[in-house]
Short mmCIF file of C-alpha atoms in Angstrom, two decimals:
data_model
loop_
_atom_site.label_atom_id
_atom_site.label_comp_id
_atom_site.label_asym_id
_atom_site.label_seq_id
_atom_site.Cartn_x
_atom_site.Cartn_y
_atom_site.Cartn_z
CA UNK A 10 24.81 3.27 -15.72
CA UNK A 11 23.18 5.84 -13.53
CA UNK A 12 20.54 3.26 -12.35
CA UNK A 13 23.23 0.91 -11.45
CA UNK A 14 24.84 3.55 -9.33
CA UNK A 15 21.67 4.57 -7.85
CA UNK A 16 21.11 0.95 -6.62
CA UNK A 17 24.82 0.77 -5.43
CA UNK A 18 24.54 4.10 -3.63
CA UNK A 19 21.53 2.88 -1.57
CA UNK A 20 23.52 -0.28 -0.50
CA UNK A 21 26.47 1.96 0.61
CA UNK A 22 24.04 4.27 2.52
CA UNK A 23 22.46 1.40 4.41
CA UNK A 24 25.95 -0.15 5.10
CA UNK A 25 27.14 3.36 6.59
CA UNK A 26 24.04 3.19 9.03
CA UNK A 27 25.60 -0.12 10.26
CA UNK A 28 28.86 1.23 11.64
CA UNK A 29 29.56 -1.98 13.73
CA UNK A 30 29.58 -4.03 10.54
CA UNK A 31 31.97 -1.84 8.89
CA UNK A 32 34.08 -1.65 12.14
CA UNK A 33 34.36 -5.44 12.09
CA UNK A 34 35.56 -5.53 8.63
CA UNK A 35 38.01 -2.77 9.09
CA UNK A 36 39.31 -4.51 12.33
CA UNK A 37 39.90 -7.67 10.31
CA UNK A 38 42.07 -5.83 7.79
CA UNK A 39 43.82 -4.05 10.60
CA UNK A 40 44.63 -7.32 12.37
CA UNK A 41 46.00 -8.87 9.26
CA UNK A 42 48.18 -5.77 8.78
CA UNK A 43 49.51 -5.84 12.46
CA UNK A 44 50.04 -9.73 12.17
CA UNK A 45 52.32 -9.04 9.19
CA UNK A 46 54.09 -5.82 10.28
CA UNK A 47 55.06 -7.13 13.68
CA UNK A 48 57.29 -9.89 12.50
CA UNK A 49 58.86 -7.59 9.94
CA UNK A 50 59.59 -5.10 12.76
CA UNK A 51 61.17 -7.72 15.04
CA UNK A 52 63.21 -9.09 12.18
CA UNK A 53 64.44 -5.56 11.49
CA UNK A 54 65.46 -5.17 15.06
CA UNK A 55 67.15 -8.58 15.22
CA UNK A 56 69.06 -7.86 11.88
CA UNK A 57 70.34 -4.48 13.35
CA UNK A 58 71.95 -6.25 16.39
CA UNK A 59 75.65 -6.98 15.74
CA UNK A 60 75.78 -10.10 17.72
CA UNK A 61 72.29 -11.38 17.25
CA UNK A 62 73.56 -14.38 15.16
CA UNK A 63 75.68 -15.52 18.15
CA UNK A 64 72.95 -14.98 20.74
CA UNK A 65 70.46 -17.08 18.56
CA UNK A 66 73.00 -19.70 18.00
CA UNK A 67 73.69 -20.00 21.75
CA UNK A 68 69.84 -20.06 22.33
CA UNK A 69 69.22 -23.06 19.87
CA UNK A 70 72.43 -24.85 20.62
CA UNK A 71 73.79 -24.98 17.14
CA UNK A 72 74.83 -22.83 14.14
CA UNK A 73 72.44 -20.18 12.74
CA UNK A 74 72.83 -18.54 9.35
CA UNK A 75 71.13 -15.30 10.45
CA UNK A 76 70.94 -13.62 7.04
CA UNK A 77 69.25 -16.71 5.58
CA UNK A 78 66.93 -16.90 8.58
CA UNK A 79 65.89 -13.37 8.13
CA UNK A 80 65.49 -13.70 4.36
CA UNK A 81 63.23 -16.85 4.74
CA UNK A 82 61.18 -15.26 7.54
CA UNK A 83 60.69 -12.01 5.64
CA UNK A 84 59.80 -13.77 2.50
CA UNK A 85 57.19 -16.04 4.34
CA UNK A 86 55.78 -13.04 6.17
CA UNK A 87 55.27 -10.97 2.89
CA UNK A 88 53.76 -14.00 1.18
CA UNK A 89 51.40 -14.65 4.05
CA UNK A 90 50.33 -11.16 4.15
CA UNK A 91 49.44 -10.93 0.34
CA UNK A 92 47.57 -14.24 0.52
CA UNK A 93 45.60 -12.96 3.58
CA UNK A 94 45.03 -9.59 2.02
CA UNK A 95 43.47 -11.12 -1.10
CA UNK A 96 41.62 -14.14 0.42
CA UNK A 97 40.12 -11.83 3.17
CA UNK A 98 38.94 -9.26 0.56
CA UNK A 99 37.37 -12.08 -1.40
CA UNK A 100 35.84 -13.64 1.58
CA UNK A 101 34.25 -10.33 2.93
CA UNK A 102 32.92 -9.66 -0.53
CA UNK A 103 31.31 -13.04 -0.53
CA UNK A 104 29.63 -12.51 2.70
CA UNK A 105 28.55 -9.01 1.84
CA UNK A 106 27.11 -10.29 -1.44
CA UNK A 107 25.52 -13.31 0.12
CA UNK A 108 22.51 -11.22 1.49
CA UNK A 109 22.33 -8.72 -1.26
CA UNK A 110 19.18 -9.70 -2.77
CA UNK A 111 17.99 -11.79 0.31
CA UNK A 112 17.87 -8.50 2.24
CA UNK A 113 15.44 -7.07 -0.15
CA UNK A 114 13.32 -10.30 -0.01
CA UNK A 115 13.21 -10.05 3.76
CA UNK A 116 12.48 -6.31 3.81
CA UNK A 117 9.69 -6.78 1.29
CA UNK A 118 11.27 -4.31 -1.09
CA UNK A 119 12.18 -6.89 -3.81
CA UNK A 120 8.52 -6.60 -5.04
CA UNK A 121 8.78 -2.83 -5.48
CA UNK A 122 12.35 -3.10 -7.23
CA UNK A 123 10.79 -5.57 -9.72
CA UNK A 124 7.86 -3.22 -10.41
CA UNK A 125 10.36 -0.42 -11.38
CA UNK A 126 11.57 -0.19 -14.89
CA UNK A 127 15.04 -1.74 -14.24
CA UNK A 128 16.55 -4.13 -16.49
CA UNK A 129 17.56 -7.35 -14.70
CA UNK A 130 21.24 -6.82 -15.55
CA UNK A 131 21.13 -3.24 -14.16
CA UNK A 132 19.57 -4.37 -10.97
CA UNK A 133 21.96 -7.28 -10.60
CA UNK A 134 25.14 -5.31 -11.25
CA UNK A 135 23.95 -2.45 -8.97
CA UNK A 136 23.49 -5.03 -6.10
CA UNK A 137 27.07 -6.60 -6.69
CA UNK A 138 28.71 -3.19 -6.85
CA UNK A 139 26.78 -1.99 -3.69
CA UNK A 140 27.73 -5.21 -1.70
CA UNK A 141 31.57 -4.84 -2.31
CA UNK A 142 31.96 -1.08 -2.82
CA UNK A 143 32.84 -0.19 0.93
CA UNK A 144 34.74 -3.55 1.46
CA UNK A 145 36.82 -2.41 -1.66
CA UNK A 146 37.57 0.98 -0.13
CA UNK A 147 38.65 -0.47 3.07
CA UNK A 148 40.85 -3.00 1.20
CA UNK A 149 42.44 -0.13 -0.71
CA UNK A 150 43.11 2.07 2.25
CA UNK A 151 44.06 -0.42 4.87
CA UNK A 152 45.82 -3.28 2.91
CA UNK A 153 47.19 -0.73 0.45
CA UNK A 154 48.55 1.32 3.11
CA UNK A 155 50.07 -1.47 5.07
CA UNK A 156 51.70 -2.83 1.75
CA UNK A 157 53.26 0.73 1.04
CA UNK A 158 54.67 0.75 4.68
CA UNK A 159 56.12 -2.77 4.13
CA UNK A 160 57.72 -1.52 0.87
CA UNK A 161 59.89 0.85 3.14
CA UNK A 162 61.50 -1.97 4.98
CA UNK A 163 65.03 -2.98 3.95
CA UNK A 164 63.96 -6.55 3.21
CA UNK A 165 61.40 -5.25 0.67
CA UNK A 166 64.29 -3.70 -1.29
CA UNK A 167 66.14 -7.11 -1.26
CA UNK A 168 62.95 -9.26 -1.96
CA UNK A 169 60.75 -7.01 -3.83
CA UNK A 170 58.49 -9.69 -5.52
CA UNK A 171 55.66 -9.54 -2.98
CA UNK A 172 55.70 -5.80 -2.28
CA UNK A 173 54.58 -2.72 -4.20
CA UNK A 174 58.21 -2.40 -5.52
CA UNK A 175 57.12 -5.28 -8.05
CA UNK A 176 54.86 -3.79 -10.82
CA UNK A 177 53.10 -7.22 -10.80
CA UNK A 178 51.95 -6.41 -7.25
CA UNK A 179 50.14 -3.23 -8.36
CA UNK A 180 48.33 -5.28 -11.25
CA UNK A 181 47.31 -7.93 -8.61
CA UNK A 182 46.22 -5.12 -6.14
CA UNK A 183 44.47 -2.84 -8.48
CA UNK A 184 42.91 -5.23 -11.00
CA UNK A 185 43.29 -8.83 -10.12
CA UNK A 186 41.87 -8.54 -6.56
CA UNK A 187 38.97 -6.44 -7.55
CA UNK A 188 38.27 -8.47 -10.61
CA UNK A 189 38.03 -11.82 -8.70
CA UNK A 190 36.24 -10.06 -5.80
CA UNK A 191 33.68 -9.08 -8.36
CA UNK A 192 33.38 -12.66 -9.49
CA UNK A 193 32.94 -14.10 -6.09
CA UNK A 194 30.51 -11.27 -5.22
CA UNK A 195 28.42 -11.99 -8.22
CA UNK A 196 28.37 -15.64 -7.66
CA UNK A 197 27.25 -14.98 -3.94
CA UNK A 198 24.63 -12.57 -5.19
CA UNK A 199 23.14 -15.24 -7.50
CA UNK A 200 23.17 -17.44 -4.32
CA UNK A 201 21.33 -14.72 -2.33
CA UNK A 202 18.72 -14.29 -5.17
CA UNK A 203 17.81 -17.97 -5.29
CA UNK A 204 18.00 -18.50 -1.36
CA UNK A 205 14.85 -18.03 0.47
CA UNK A 206 16.19 -17.84 4.00
CA UNK A 207 19.55 -16.69 5.54
CA UNK A 208 20.55 -20.27 6.63
CA UNK A 209 20.55 -21.62 3.05
CA UNK A 210 22.27 -18.57 1.73
CA UNK A 211 25.03 -18.70 4.38
CA UNK A 212 25.68 -22.39 3.77
CA UNK A 213 26.18 -21.83 0.05
CA UNK A 214 28.10 -18.60 0.49
CA UNK A 215 30.47 -20.44 2.70
CA UNK A 216 31.06 -23.08 0.19
CA UNK A 217 31.79 -20.56 -2.55
CA UNK A 218 33.87 -18.48 -0.32
CA UNK A 219 36.22 -21.42 0.95
CA UNK A 220 37.10 -22.45 -2.74
CA UNK A 221 37.16 -18.75 -3.87
CA UNK A 222 39.45 -17.54 -1.22
CA UNK A 223 41.74 -20.76 -1.68
CA UNK A 224 41.87 -20.49 -5.43
CA UNK A 225 41.99 -16.73 -6.09
CA UNK A 226 44.06 -15.96 -3.00
CA UNK A 227 46.73 -18.30 -3.97
CA UNK A 228 46.53 -17.59 -7.73
CA UNK A 229 46.93 -13.82 -7.23
CA UNK A 230 49.83 -14.19 -4.80
CA UNK A 231 51.66 -16.83 -6.56
CA UNK A 232 51.60 -15.24 -9.89
CA UNK A 233 53.49 -12.15 -8.58
CA UNK A 234 56.76 -13.85 -9.20
CA UNK A 235 55.86 -14.56 -12.65
CA UNK A 236 55.71 -10.86 -13.74
CA UNK A 237 53.05 -8.32 -15.03
CA UNK A 238 51.99 -10.19 -18.00
CA UNK A 239 50.91 -13.20 -16.19
CA UNK A 240 49.32 -11.28 -13.32
CA UNK A 241 47.52 -9.20 -16.09
CA UNK A 242 46.32 -12.35 -17.56
CA UNK A 243 44.95 -13.56 -14.20
CA UNK A 244 43.13 -10.19 -13.77
CA UNK A 245 41.55 -10.41 -17.26
CA UNK A 246 40.41 -13.96 -16.54
CA UNK A 247 38.75 -12.50 -13.44
CA UNK A 248 37.15 -9.61 -15.48
CA UNK A 249 35.90 -12.25 -18.01
CA UNK A 250 34.54 -14.55 -15.37
CA UNK A 251 32.83 -11.69 -13.73
CA UNK A 252 31.07 -10.63 -16.92
CA UNK A 253 29.80 -14.28 -17.52
CA UNK A 254 28.74 -14.61 -13.84
CA UNK A 255 26.79 -11.27 -14.19
CA UNK A 256 25.13 -12.28 -17.31
CA UNK A 257 24.15 -15.63 -15.77
CA UNK A 258 22.99 -13.84 -12.61
CA UNK A 259 20.73 -11.52 -14.60
CA UNK A 260 19.21 -14.65 -16.38
CA UNK A 261 18.60 -16.52 -13.04
CA UNK A 262 17.18 -13.34 -11.42
CA UNK A 263 13.66 -13.23 -13.11
CA UNK A 264 11.11 -10.50 -12.65
CA UNK A 265 8.56 -13.38 -11.86
CA UNK A 266 8.10 -13.50 -8.20
CA UNK A 267 6.18 -16.68 -8.51
CA UNK A 268 8.96 -18.89 -9.42
CA UNK B 9 -13.16 -0.58 -22.94
CA UNK B 10 -12.12 -1.23 -19.34
CA UNK B 11 -8.64 0.13 -18.30
CA UNK B 12 -7.73 -3.33 -16.57
CA UNK B 13 -8.72 -6.52 -18.48
CA UNK B 14 -8.22 -9.85 -17.19
CA UNK B 15 -9.06 -12.91 -19.45
CA UNK B 16 -9.06 -16.52 -18.60
CA UNK B 17 -6.33 -16.29 -16.11
CA UNK B 18 -4.83 -19.62 -14.87
CA UNK B 19 -1.79 -20.08 -12.48
CA UNK B 20 -0.47 -23.06 -10.73
CA UNK B 21 2.86 -23.21 -8.74
CA UNK B 22 4.78 -26.41 -9.76
CA UNK B 23 2.68 -29.55 -9.88
CA UNK B 24 0.13 -28.37 -7.46
CA UNK B 25 -3.48 -27.70 -8.20
CA UNK B 26 -4.01 -24.30 -9.98
CA UNK B 27 -4.17 -21.26 -7.58
CA UNK B 28 -6.23 -19.34 -9.96
CA UNK B 29 -8.61 -20.98 -12.43
CA UNK B 30 -10.26 -19.04 -15.32
CA UNK B 31 -10.48 -15.55 -13.72
CA UNK B 32 -12.11 -12.86 -15.94
CA UNK B 33 -12.25 -9.38 -14.62
CA UNK B 34 -12.77 -5.76 -15.79
CA UNK B 35 -11.94 -2.57 -13.90
CA UNK B 36 -12.76 0.82 -15.25
CA UNK B 37 -10.85 3.93 -14.66
CA UNK B 38 -12.27 5.66 -11.53
CA UNK B 39 -13.56 2.52 -10.18
CA UNK B 40 -12.73 0.59 -6.95
CA UNK B 41 -13.13 -3.14 -7.08
CA UNK B 42 -13.05 -4.97 -3.70
CA UNK B 43 -11.61 -8.52 -3.90
CA UNK B 44 -12.71 -10.48 -0.94
CA UNK B 45 -12.30 -14.18 -0.03
CA UNK B 46 -10.92 -16.64 2.55
CA UNK B 47 -7.15 -17.03 3.45
CA UNK B 48 -5.45 -18.88 0.82
CA UNK B 49 -8.24 -18.08 -1.68
CA UNK B 50 -5.68 -16.78 -4.35
CA UNK B 51 -6.30 -13.06 -3.81
CA UNK B 52 -2.62 -12.11 -3.46
CA UNK B 53 -1.57 -14.31 -6.38
CA UNK B 54 -4.18 -12.61 -8.46
CA UNK B 55 -2.84 -9.08 -7.35
CA UNK B 56 0.75 -10.17 -8.19
CA UNK B 57 -0.68 -11.52 -11.52
CA UNK B 58 -2.26 -8.13 -12.16
CA UNK B 59 1.08 -6.27 -11.15
CA UNK B 60 2.87 -8.36 -13.82
CA UNK B 61 5.09 -9.67 -11.10
CA UNK B 62 3.89 -13.34 -11.55
CA UNK B 63 3.52 -14.81 -15.16
CA UNK B 64 0.28 -16.63 -15.78
CA UNK B 65 0.25 -20.22 -17.20
CA UNK B 66 -2.46 -19.04 -19.64
CA UNK B 67 -4.74 -16.01 -19.87
CA UNK B 68 -3.81 -12.33 -20.18
CA UNK B 69 -3.86 -9.19 -17.97
CA UNK B 70 -3.76 -6.06 -19.93
CA UNK B 71 -3.60 -2.47 -18.78
CA UNK B 72 -4.78 -0.19 -21.60
CA UNK B 73 -3.99 -2.81 -24.13
CA UNK B 74 -0.46 -3.54 -22.69
CA UNK B 75 0.37 -6.98 -21.17
CA UNK B 76 1.20 -6.37 -17.64
CA UNK B 77 4.22 -8.85 -17.75
CA UNK B 78 5.89 -6.32 -19.96
CA UNK B 79 4.48 -3.19 -18.16
CA UNK B 80 7.26 -2.35 -15.86
CA UNK B 81 9.79 -1.87 -18.83
CA UNK B 82 7.24 -0.42 -21.34
CA UNK B 83 5.21 1.92 -19.24
CA UNK B 84 7.05 2.86 -16.17
CA UNK B 85 4.92 3.71 -13.14
CA UNK B 86 1.62 2.58 -14.53
CA UNK B 87 1.00 0.27 -11.60
CA UNK B 88 1.03 1.52 -8.06
CA UNK B 89 1.21 -1.40 -5.61
CA UNK B 90 0.73 -1.58 -1.71
CA UNK B 91 1.12 -4.93 0.04
CA UNK B 92 0.57 -5.82 3.65
CA UNK B 93 4.30 -5.63 4.22
CA UNK B 94 5.19 -1.94 3.57
CA UNK B 95 8.36 -2.96 1.76
CA UNK B 96 10.62 -0.19 2.86
CA UNK B 97 14.37 -0.22 3.93
CA UNK B 98 14.30 0.09 7.78
CA UNK B 99 17.78 1.86 7.88
CA UNK B 100 16.89 4.53 5.62
CA UNK B 101 14.67 7.58 6.35
CA UNK B 102 11.31 7.89 4.77
CA UNK B 103 12.56 10.55 2.36
CA UNK B 104 15.58 8.34 1.50
CA UNK B 105 13.08 5.46 0.59
CA UNK B 106 10.92 7.63 -1.51
CA UNK B 107 14.02 9.19 -3.26
CA UNK B 108 15.49 5.86 -3.92
CA UNK B 109 12.29 4.41 -5.39
CA UNK B 110 11.52 7.69 -7.14
CA UNK B 111 15.00 7.50 -8.62
CA UNK B 112 14.50 4.03 -9.98
CA UNK B 113 11.52 5.29 -11.87
CA UNK B 114 13.49 8.21 -13.24
CA UNK B 115 12.40 11.01 -10.84
CA UNK B 116 14.92 13.53 -9.55
CA UNK B 117 14.99 14.22 -5.80
CA UNK B 118 13.37 17.65 -6.43
CA UNK B 119 10.52 15.99 -8.53
CA UNK B 120 9.95 13.42 -5.68
CA UNK B 121 9.84 16.10 -3.06
CA UNK B 122 7.38 18.16 -5.06
CA UNK B 123 5.11 15.12 -5.81
CA UNK B 124 5.39 13.70 -2.23
CA UNK B 125 4.73 17.02 -0.61
CA UNK B 126 1.27 17.11 -2.42
CA UNK B 127 0.63 13.54 -1.46
CA UNK B 128 1.53 13.96 2.10
CA UNK B 129 -1.17 16.51 2.83
CA UNK B 130 -3.67 14.81 5.04
CA UNK B 131 -1.67 11.76 5.80
CA UNK B 132 -0.42 13.31 9.16
CA UNK B 133 3.27 12.34 8.76
CA UNK B 134 4.62 15.80 9.67
CA UNK B 135 8.27 15.70 9.78
CA UNK B 136 8.48 12.01 10.52
CA UNK B 137 9.96 11.35 7.12
CA UNK B 138 13.43 12.49 8.41
CA UNK B 139 13.57 9.58 10.69
CA UNK B 140 14.61 6.11 9.98
CA UNK B 141 11.83 3.82 8.90
CA UNK B 142 12.74 1.22 11.73
CA UNK B 143 11.40 3.99 14.14
CA UNK B 144 7.93 4.08 12.32
CA UNK B 145 4.60 2.58 13.55
CA UNK B 146 3.13 0.27 11.05
CA UNK B 147 0.59 2.91 10.19
CA UNK B 148 3.39 5.40 9.31
CA UNK B 149 5.16 2.77 7.16
CA UNK B 150 2.15 1.94 5.21
CA UNK B 151 1.45 5.72 4.61
CA UNK B 152 4.89 5.96 3.18
CA UNK B 153 4.33 2.94 1.11
CA UNK B 154 1.02 4.78 -0.07
CA UNK B 155 3.08 7.83 -1.22
CA UNK B 156 5.61 5.64 -3.00
CA UNK B 157 2.75 3.86 -4.93
CA UNK B 158 1.35 7.32 -6.01
CA UNK B 159 4.48 9.02 -6.78
CA UNK B 160 4.37 8.03 -10.48
CA UNK B 161 0.75 8.98 -10.86
CA UNK B 162 -0.22 5.36 -11.67
CA UNK B 163 -3.33 4.45 -13.75
CA UNK B 164 -3.94 1.38 -11.70
CA UNK B 165 -3.58 1.03 -7.91
CA UNK B 166 -3.31 -2.43 -6.46
CA UNK B 167 -3.82 -2.77 -2.72
CA UNK B 168 -3.20 -6.12 -1.20
CA UNK B 169 -4.57 -5.95 2.39
CA UNK B 170 -3.11 -2.56 2.87
CA UNK B 171 -4.59 -1.97 6.30
CA UNK B 172 -4.42 -5.50 7.88
CA UNK B 173 -2.20 -4.29 10.82
CA UNK B 174 -3.34 -0.78 11.26
CA UNK B 175 -5.41 1.15 13.80
CA UNK B 176 -8.85 2.46 12.78
CA UNK B 177 -7.57 6.14 12.28
CA UNK B 178 -4.65 5.02 10.00
CA UNK B 179 -7.05 2.70 8.23
CA UNK B 180 -9.52 5.41 7.52
CA UNK B 181 -6.81 7.75 6.35
CA UNK B 182 -5.53 5.28 3.79
CA UNK B 183 -9.01 4.46 2.65
CA UNK B 184 -9.89 7.98 2.18
CA UNK B 185 -6.67 8.65 0.16
CA UNK B 186 -7.52 5.59 -1.95
CA UNK B 187 -11.10 6.79 -2.69
CA UNK B 188 -9.66 10.15 -3.55
CA UNK B 189 -7.47 8.61 -6.14
CA UNK B 190 -10.24 6.76 -7.69
CA UNK B 191 -12.32 9.82 -7.90
CA UNK B 192 -9.44 11.32 -9.82
CA UNK B 193 -9.67 8.53 -12.38
CA UNK B 194 -7.29 5.93 -11.15
CA UNK B 195 -8.54 2.17 -11.33
CA UNK B 196 -8.22 0.59 -7.98
CA UNK B 197 -8.36 -3.08 -6.83
CA UNK B 198 -8.45 -3.40 -3.18
CA UNK B 199 -7.89 -6.92 -1.67
CA UNK B 200 -9.21 -6.90 1.98
CA UNK B 201 -10.72 -9.05 4.71
CA UNK B 202 -12.45 -5.80 6.09
CA UNK B 203 -15.95 -6.10 4.65
CA UNK B 204 -16.90 -2.93 6.42
CA UNK B 205 -14.20 -1.13 4.44
CA UNK B 206 -15.14 -2.85 1.30
CA UNK B 207 -18.76 -1.70 1.68
CA UNK B 208 -17.56 1.88 2.31
CA UNK B 209 -15.15 2.57 -0.57
CA UNK B 210 -15.58 -0.18 -3.20
CA UNK B 211 -18.04 0.50 -6.18
CA UNK B 212 -17.97 -3.47 -7.02
CA UNK B 213 -16.97 -6.44 -5.10
CA UNK B 214 -15.88 -9.95 -6.12
CA UNK B 215 -15.39 -13.05 -4.08
CA UNK B 216 -12.46 -15.52 -4.58
CA UNK B 217 -13.26 -18.88 -3.45
CA UNK B 218 -12.24 -22.37 -3.59
CA UNK B 219 -14.22 -24.46 -6.21
CA UNK B 220 -15.21 -28.04 -5.55
CA UNK B 221 -12.03 -29.24 -7.35
CA UNK B 222 -9.96 -27.22 -5.02
CA UNK B 223 -9.05 -24.42 -7.59
CA UNK B 224 -9.69 -20.90 -6.79
CA UNK B 225 -11.98 -18.96 -9.06
CA UNK B 226 -13.66 -15.54 -9.03
CA UNK B 227 -17.31 -15.60 -8.20
CA UNK B 228 -20.05 -13.29 -7.08
CA UNK B 229 -18.81 -10.15 -8.98
CA UNK B 230 -21.32 -7.39 -8.40
CA UNK B 231 -22.07 -3.94 -7.35
CA UNK B 232 -21.24 -3.44 -3.75
CA UNK B 233 -24.44 -4.39 -1.85
CA UNK B 234 -26.14 -2.08 0.63
CA UNK B 235 -24.44 -1.74 4.08
CA UNK B 236 -24.62 -4.85 6.21
CA UNK B 237 -25.29 -7.13 3.25
CA UNK B 238 -21.80 -8.03 2.09
CA UNK B 239 -21.21 -10.60 4.88
CA UNK B 240 -24.24 -12.42 3.64
CA UNK B 241 -22.86 -12.36 0.16
CA UNK B 242 -19.54 -13.50 1.37
CA UNK B 243 -21.06 -16.31 3.39
CA UNK B 244 -23.10 -17.42 0.41
CA UNK B 245 -20.09 -17.63 -1.81
CA UNK B 246 -17.40 -18.93 0.51
CA UNK B 247 -19.42 -21.69 2.31
#
């Protein structure tokens, strides 16, 4: 375990030396948060106006069911935020992992890693954790913080399904997202270990990322309405898939540089 | 018994003609063997085979009786390797690189500091190790790579064109450090195009060449000839 962390820590150190890259990732999370918070604040303002329904009806030239409109818009915003939160986390994890081993190949360090007494599973797991560690931290802080703010809105009290007021949300946020993030990152680390150039790796990572985002992002968000048990099952499938992918990765990743 | 024993080595990549054919080689402890030959002659592949990083199709490479393909896990740090590409992380400092690779081999930071300090004497790196590797010259990078290779007190040191991009002074520094290691009992294989260096520091030389069938084999293994005669020997075997 200490050698896995040793590998991961080096990845984190190198990532910290590239603040622009971490800045881009943080900006993406912040933009998603802003895009979700802004409509909720606007809906809050509208709902506090006593004659907002009348004004809106006059604007559209017909009848407006304001409470229904606010409910629909709030629900859509919360679902969209969760979907984006998970899918972006998974997408960023894919991109970060997509050059994990390739970076070593390009720096010429892979030769020396393979010369050290590391087991392939240790090296592979260290690379995956190193690739997603800081992304995970930003996801926890920015997306988690935004979600907690959202939970204070009156709509969240009325429709708690897609907010931290729902225990299933916590299962998805703390276990489901990270488990599927680990799976996607592992698959992309396999891609990076068999790719000999950045272009090949990017194309394959994009392919994995697209389906991973769609499948896992929708799956994690959709099952929040089904309760804790279902969400826990989704998370466990993610953990199981990650373990299998790690094993496959360690088998694909040979000590033989001549392959 | 030789420290490094290579017997009947054969390696082909895919369906292509073998890169290495029937190579036999012995290297004693304290000896520097120079490996010379034309580009594409299979020297680097032979080095990777000796390091245990490429698996042979047939034949064996043994260091002190242990097959080198299992060496990394069984006998950590037995082989020190330097390649033409220094293989350092550019965004990490020299020290951070040494701590990282030392840590992978089970050394604590204090142990790395202590061992590296001894090795750094005479390499003229001063306090440069505090800077990020991307700011280093090729010579500085190769010196750090040399320190990394020696951190674990290897019994076999493999050098694959370690001075190909270096200025004469850095080249001399590295060659002297390598000779020093051999004098201390380390077996060294130096793969180089620099015949002058081979004459200066190698005890024996061997030429890798293409055979008539396009394979690469080891020929002309002998004691290093007197100064100025290695080029003649090289010409005889390669042409």
